[in-house]
Coordinates of C-alpha atoms in Angstrom, one line a residue:
X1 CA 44.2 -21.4 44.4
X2 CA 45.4 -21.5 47.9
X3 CA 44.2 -23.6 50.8
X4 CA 42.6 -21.1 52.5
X5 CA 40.6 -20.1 49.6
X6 CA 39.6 -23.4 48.5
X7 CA 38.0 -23.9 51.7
X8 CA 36.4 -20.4 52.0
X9 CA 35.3 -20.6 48.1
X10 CA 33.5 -24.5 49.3
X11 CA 32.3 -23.8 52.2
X12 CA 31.5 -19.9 53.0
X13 CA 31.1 -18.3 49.8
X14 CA 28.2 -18.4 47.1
X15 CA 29.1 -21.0 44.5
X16 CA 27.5 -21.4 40.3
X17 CA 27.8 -25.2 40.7
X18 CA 25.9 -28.5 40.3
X19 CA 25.2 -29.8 43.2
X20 CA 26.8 -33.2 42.3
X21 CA 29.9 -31.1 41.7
X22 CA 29.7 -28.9 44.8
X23 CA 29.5 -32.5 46.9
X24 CA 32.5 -34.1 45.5
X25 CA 34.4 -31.1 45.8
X26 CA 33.4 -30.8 49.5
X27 CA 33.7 -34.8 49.6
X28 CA 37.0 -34.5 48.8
X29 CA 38.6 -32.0 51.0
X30 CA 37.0 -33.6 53.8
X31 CA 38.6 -36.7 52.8
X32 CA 41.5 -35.6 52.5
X33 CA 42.0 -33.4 55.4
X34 CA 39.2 -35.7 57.4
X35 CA 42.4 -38.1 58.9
X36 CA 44.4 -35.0 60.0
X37 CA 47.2 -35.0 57.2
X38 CA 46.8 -32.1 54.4
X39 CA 50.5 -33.1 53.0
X40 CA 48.6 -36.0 50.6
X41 CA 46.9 -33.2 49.0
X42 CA 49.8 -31.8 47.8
X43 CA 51.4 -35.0 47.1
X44 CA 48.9 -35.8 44.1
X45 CA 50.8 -35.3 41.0
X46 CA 50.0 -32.4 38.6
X47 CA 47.7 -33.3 35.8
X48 CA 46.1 -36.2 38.0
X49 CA 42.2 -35.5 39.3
X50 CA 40.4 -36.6 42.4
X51 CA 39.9 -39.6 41.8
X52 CA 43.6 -40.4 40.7
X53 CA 42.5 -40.5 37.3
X54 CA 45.2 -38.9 34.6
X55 CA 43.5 -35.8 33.5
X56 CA 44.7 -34.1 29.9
X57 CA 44.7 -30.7 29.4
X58 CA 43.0 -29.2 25.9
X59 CA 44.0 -26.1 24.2
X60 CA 42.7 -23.6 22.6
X61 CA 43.5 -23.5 18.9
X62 CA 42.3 -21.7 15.3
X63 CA 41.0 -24.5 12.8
X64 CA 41.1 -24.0 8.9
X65 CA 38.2 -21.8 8.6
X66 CA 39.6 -19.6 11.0
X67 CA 37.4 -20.7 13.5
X68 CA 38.9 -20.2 17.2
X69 CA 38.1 -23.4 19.3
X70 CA 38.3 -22.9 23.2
X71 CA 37.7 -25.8 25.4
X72 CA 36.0 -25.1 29.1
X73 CA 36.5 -28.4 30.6
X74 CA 36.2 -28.3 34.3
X75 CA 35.0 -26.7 37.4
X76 CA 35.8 -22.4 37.1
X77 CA 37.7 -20.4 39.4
X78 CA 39.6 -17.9 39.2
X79 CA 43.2 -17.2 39.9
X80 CA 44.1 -20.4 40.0
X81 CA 47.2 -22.3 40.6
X82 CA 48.6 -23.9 37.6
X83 CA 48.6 -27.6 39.8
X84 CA 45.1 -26.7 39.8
X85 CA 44.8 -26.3 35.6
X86 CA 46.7 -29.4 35.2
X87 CA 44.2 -31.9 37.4
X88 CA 41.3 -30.1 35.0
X89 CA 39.9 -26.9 36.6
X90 CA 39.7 -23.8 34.2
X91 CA 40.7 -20.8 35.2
X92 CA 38.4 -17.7 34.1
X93 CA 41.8 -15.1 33.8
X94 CA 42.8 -17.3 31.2
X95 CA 39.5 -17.6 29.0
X96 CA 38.9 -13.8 29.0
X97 CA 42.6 -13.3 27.8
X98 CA 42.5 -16.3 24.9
X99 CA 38.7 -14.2 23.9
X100 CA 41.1 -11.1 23.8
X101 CA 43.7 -13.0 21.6
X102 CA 41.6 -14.2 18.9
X103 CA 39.2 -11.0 19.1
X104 CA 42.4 -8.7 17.9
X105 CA 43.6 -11.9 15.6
X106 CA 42.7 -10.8 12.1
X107 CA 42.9 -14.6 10.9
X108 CA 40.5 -15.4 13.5
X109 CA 37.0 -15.0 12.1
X110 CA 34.1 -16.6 14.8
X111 CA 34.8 -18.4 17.7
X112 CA 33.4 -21.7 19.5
X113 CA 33.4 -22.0 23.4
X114 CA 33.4 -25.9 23.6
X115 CA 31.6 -26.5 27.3
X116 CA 31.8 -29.4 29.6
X117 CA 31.6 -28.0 33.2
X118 CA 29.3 -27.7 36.2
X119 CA 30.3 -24.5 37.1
X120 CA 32.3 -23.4 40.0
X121 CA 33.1 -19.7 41.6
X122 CA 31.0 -16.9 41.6
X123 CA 33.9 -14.8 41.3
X124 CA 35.1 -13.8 38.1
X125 CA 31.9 -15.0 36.5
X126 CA 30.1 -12.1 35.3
X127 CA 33.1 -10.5 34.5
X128 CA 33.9 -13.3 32.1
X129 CA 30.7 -13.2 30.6
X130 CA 30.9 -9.2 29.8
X131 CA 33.8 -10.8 27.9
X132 CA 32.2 -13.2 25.9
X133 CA 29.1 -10.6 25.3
X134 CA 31.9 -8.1 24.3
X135 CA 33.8 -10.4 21.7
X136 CA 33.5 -8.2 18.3
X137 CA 33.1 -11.4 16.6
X138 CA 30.3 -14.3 16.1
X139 CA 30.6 -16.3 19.1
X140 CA 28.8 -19.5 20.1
X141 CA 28.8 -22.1 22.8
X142 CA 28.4 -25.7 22.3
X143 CA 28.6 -28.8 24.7
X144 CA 28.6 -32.6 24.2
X145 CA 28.3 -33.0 27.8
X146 CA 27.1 -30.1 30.4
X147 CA 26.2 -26.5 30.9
X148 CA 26.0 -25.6 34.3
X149 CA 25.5 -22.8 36.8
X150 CA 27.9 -20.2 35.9
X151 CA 29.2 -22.0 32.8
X152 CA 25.6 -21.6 31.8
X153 CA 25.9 -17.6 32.7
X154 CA 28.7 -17.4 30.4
X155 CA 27.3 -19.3 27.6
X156 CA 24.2 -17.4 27.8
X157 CA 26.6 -14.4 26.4
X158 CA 27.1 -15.9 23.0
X159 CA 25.1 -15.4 20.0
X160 CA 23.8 -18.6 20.2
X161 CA 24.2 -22.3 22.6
X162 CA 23.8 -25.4 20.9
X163 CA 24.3 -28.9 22.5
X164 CA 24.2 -32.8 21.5
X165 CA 21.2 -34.6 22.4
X166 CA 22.0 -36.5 25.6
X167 CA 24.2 -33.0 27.1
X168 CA 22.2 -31.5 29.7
X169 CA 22.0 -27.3 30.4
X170 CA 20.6 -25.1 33.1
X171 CA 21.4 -25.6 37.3
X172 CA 20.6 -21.5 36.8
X173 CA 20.9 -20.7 40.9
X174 CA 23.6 -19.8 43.8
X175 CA 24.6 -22.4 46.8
X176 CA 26.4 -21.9 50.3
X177 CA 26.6 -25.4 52.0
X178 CA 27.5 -25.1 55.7
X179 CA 28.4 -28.0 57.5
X180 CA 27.1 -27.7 61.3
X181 CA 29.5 -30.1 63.2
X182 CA 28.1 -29.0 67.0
X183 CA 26.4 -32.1 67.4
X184 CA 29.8 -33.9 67.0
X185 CA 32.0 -31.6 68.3
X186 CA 29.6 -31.7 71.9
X187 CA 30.0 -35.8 71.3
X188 CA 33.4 -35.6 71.3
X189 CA 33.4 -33.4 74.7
X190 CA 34.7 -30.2 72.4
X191 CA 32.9 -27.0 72.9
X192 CA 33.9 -24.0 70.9
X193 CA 33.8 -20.5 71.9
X194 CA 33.9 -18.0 69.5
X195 CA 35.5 -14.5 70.9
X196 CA 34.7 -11.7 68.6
X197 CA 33.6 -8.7 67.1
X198 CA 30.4 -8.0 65.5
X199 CA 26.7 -10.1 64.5
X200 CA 29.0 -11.9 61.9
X201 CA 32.6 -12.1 62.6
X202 CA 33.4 -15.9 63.0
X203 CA 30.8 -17.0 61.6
X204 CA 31.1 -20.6 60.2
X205 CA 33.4 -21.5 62.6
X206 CA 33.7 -25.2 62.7
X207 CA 32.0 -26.5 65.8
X208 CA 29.9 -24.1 66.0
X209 CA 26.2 -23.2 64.4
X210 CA 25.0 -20.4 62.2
X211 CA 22.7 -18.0 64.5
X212 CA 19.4 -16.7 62.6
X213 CA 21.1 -13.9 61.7
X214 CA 24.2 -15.0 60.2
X215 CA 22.0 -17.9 58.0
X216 CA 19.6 -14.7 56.7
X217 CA 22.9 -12.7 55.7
X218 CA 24.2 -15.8 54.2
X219 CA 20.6 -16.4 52.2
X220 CA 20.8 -12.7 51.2
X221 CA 23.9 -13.1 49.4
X222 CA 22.5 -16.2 47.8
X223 CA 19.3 -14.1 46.8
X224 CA 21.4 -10.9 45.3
X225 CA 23.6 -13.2 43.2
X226 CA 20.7 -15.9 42.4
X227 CA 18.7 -12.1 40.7
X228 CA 22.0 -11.2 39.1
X229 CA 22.6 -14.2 37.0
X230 CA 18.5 -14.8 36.5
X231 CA 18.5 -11.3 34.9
X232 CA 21.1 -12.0 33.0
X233 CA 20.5 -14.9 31.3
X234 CA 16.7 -13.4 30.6
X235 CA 18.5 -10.3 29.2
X236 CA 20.6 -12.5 26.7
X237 CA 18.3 -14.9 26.2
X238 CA 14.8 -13.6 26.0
X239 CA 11.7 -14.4 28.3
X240 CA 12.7 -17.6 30.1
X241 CA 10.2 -18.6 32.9
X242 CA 11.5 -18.5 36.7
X243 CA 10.2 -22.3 36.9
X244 CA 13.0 -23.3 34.4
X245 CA 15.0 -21.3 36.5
X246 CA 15.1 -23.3 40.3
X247 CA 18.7 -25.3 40.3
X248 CA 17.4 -28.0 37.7
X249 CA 19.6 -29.1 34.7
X250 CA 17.5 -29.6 31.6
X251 CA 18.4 -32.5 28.7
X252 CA 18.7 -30.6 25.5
X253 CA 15.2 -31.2 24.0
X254 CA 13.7 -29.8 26.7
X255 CA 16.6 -27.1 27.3
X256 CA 14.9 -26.3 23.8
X257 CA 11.8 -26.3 24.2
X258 CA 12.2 -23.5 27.0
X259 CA 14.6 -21.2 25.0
X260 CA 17.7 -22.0 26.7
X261 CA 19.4 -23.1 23.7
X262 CA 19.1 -22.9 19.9
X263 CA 19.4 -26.0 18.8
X264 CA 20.5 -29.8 19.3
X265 CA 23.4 -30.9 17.2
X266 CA 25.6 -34.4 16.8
X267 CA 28.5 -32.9 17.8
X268 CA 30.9 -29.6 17.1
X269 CA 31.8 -30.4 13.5
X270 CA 28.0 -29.7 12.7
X271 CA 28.0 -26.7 14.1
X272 CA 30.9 -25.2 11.9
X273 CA 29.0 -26.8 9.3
X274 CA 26.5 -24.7 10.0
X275 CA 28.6 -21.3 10.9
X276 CA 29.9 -22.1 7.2
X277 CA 26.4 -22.3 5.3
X278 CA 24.5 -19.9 6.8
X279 CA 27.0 -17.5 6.1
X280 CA 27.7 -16.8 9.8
X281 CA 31.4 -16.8 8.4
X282 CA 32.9 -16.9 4.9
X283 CA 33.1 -20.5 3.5
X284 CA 36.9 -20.0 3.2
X285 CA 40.0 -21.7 5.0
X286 CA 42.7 -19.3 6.2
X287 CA 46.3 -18.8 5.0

C-alpha cells in the first residue's frame, strides 16, 4: 500500500481493527515520521516487522486428506505492496484468489482458514467474505491465537469457527481515530488555515479540529459499516445479542457460550480429526 493510503486508511477511514492493533499501527507511523525523516521507513528490510523482529511468511498448502490450509496471519488490507506481505500483513486479493484455487481444485476437498489477526481495512472485507460464504466446498475457520474485527466478519462466513482455549474472538465494531493536534500546533505559534470547498473538504487536516459536522459525518460512516458487519455476522451466525456485539473480544469459552463459535479445540490437527470422523470429508488421503 502506498503512503498516502496508509495514512488515510489509519487515520481518516473506518477501520475492522483491535484497538491495540489500530494504536501500534498509528504508534508507529508517528514514530517513524514523528522526527521529520520518512526514508527509515523504507529502509526496513522486507520480511522484518515493526518492531524489527524477522517475520516469516506462511503458505497456503493441500495436506494428505486433501484438506486446503490457508493461513491469515496479520493485519488485512487490500492491495497491498508485496514489502508490505513480507513484514506480515495479508492481503485480501490474495485470499479470495487462493479460495478460487482450491474451490475449482478437484483434489481439494474442505478447506481450513487458519486465523491469527486483529483485523485491519474495511475495504475489501465484505467482499472477501461473499468469498468465503460462496466456497462450494466445507469451509471452516480456526485460530490458536485471535479473531478480530473484520477477520471475525470473514470467519463468520464459514460453516463453522472453532478456536483453542486461551484464543480470544469478537472486537465486532468500526473505528476512525483522529488525532486533534490544534492545541500543539497553537503552542508551537502554527496556525492552519484551511482554504476550501464544501462542509467537508479538508477535513482532518492536521492542525486543525473536526467541526460538529465533519465528526457526525465521520460517526455516520462508523454507524453504516458498524450495522453492515452486525447484520452480517447475525445472518451467518444466528441470534447473537448487540451486548456481545460493543468492540469487546471474547476468550473462547465465553465466545461459546454466546454463539460466536462452535467449539474449543487444542489445536488445528483436532479439527481435521474431526472433519474426518464426522464425515464432513471422506476419511481418505489424496493421490
Amino acid at each position: 500500500m502506498h503512503l498516502h493510503a496508509l495514512i488515510a486508511a489509519v487515520y481518516y477511514e473506518p477501520s475492522l481493527i483491535t484497538p491495540a492493533a489500530h494504536a501500534s499501527i498509528r504508534q508507529l507511523l508517528e514514530h517513524r515520521f514523528g522526527g521529520g525523516s520518512a526514508t527509515d521507513l523504507a529502509a526496513r528490510a522486507p520480511g522484518e516487522g515493526i518492531c524489527g523482529e524477522e517475520v516469516s511468511v506462511e503458505e497456503a498448502f493441500v495436506d494428505e486428506f486433501g484438506i486446503a490450509h490457508i493461513p491469515i496471519g496479520g493485519a488485512l488490507g487490500q492491495a497491498i505492496s508485496p514489502f508490505d506481505r513480507g513484514s506480515g500483513a495479508v492481503d485480501t486479493l490474495d485470499i479470495r484468489k487462493e479460495l478460487a484455487t482450491f474451490d475449482a481444485d478437484e483434489k481439494v476437498r474442505a478447506a481450513i482458514l487458519d486465523f491469527d489477526s486483529p483485523g485491519g481495512m474495511a475495504l475489501g472485507t465484505p467482499e472477501t467474505a461473499d468469498a468465503i460464504a460462496s466456497f462450494s466446498k466445507p469451509i471452516y475457520a480456526f485460530t490458536r491465537g485471535m479473531i478480530a474485527s473484520a477477520a471475525y466478519w470473514m470467519a463468520a462466513a464459514c460453516d463453522g469457527i472453532y478456536a483453542s482455549q486461551s484464543a480470544s474472538v469478537g472486537s465486532i465494531g468500526t473505528v476512525i481515530s483522529f488525532n486533534d493536534l490544534s492545541e500543539m500546533a497553537k503552542m508551537q505559534g502554527i496556525k492552519v488555515e484551511v482554504i476550501k470547498s464544501g462542509t467537508f473538504k479538508g477535513m482532518g487536516t492536521p492542525g486543525t479540529s473536526l467541526t460538529e459536522a465533519q465528526r457526525n459525518h465521520l460517526q455516520a460512516r462508523v454507524d453504516i459499516l458498524t450495522a453492515q458487519f452486525k447484520s452480517y455476522v447475525v445472518a451467518h451466525r444466528g441470534p447473537i445479542s448487540d451486548e456481545a456485539m460493543q468492540g469487546q473480544m471474547h476468550l473462547a469459552g465465553e465466545a461459546l457460550s454466546i454463539g460466536l463459535i462452535d467449539g474449543i479445540m487444542d489445536d488445528k490437527e483436532e479439527l481435521v480429526r474431526h472433519l474426518l470422523d464426522s464425515g464432513i470429508i471422506s476419511n481418505g488421503t489424496t493421490e
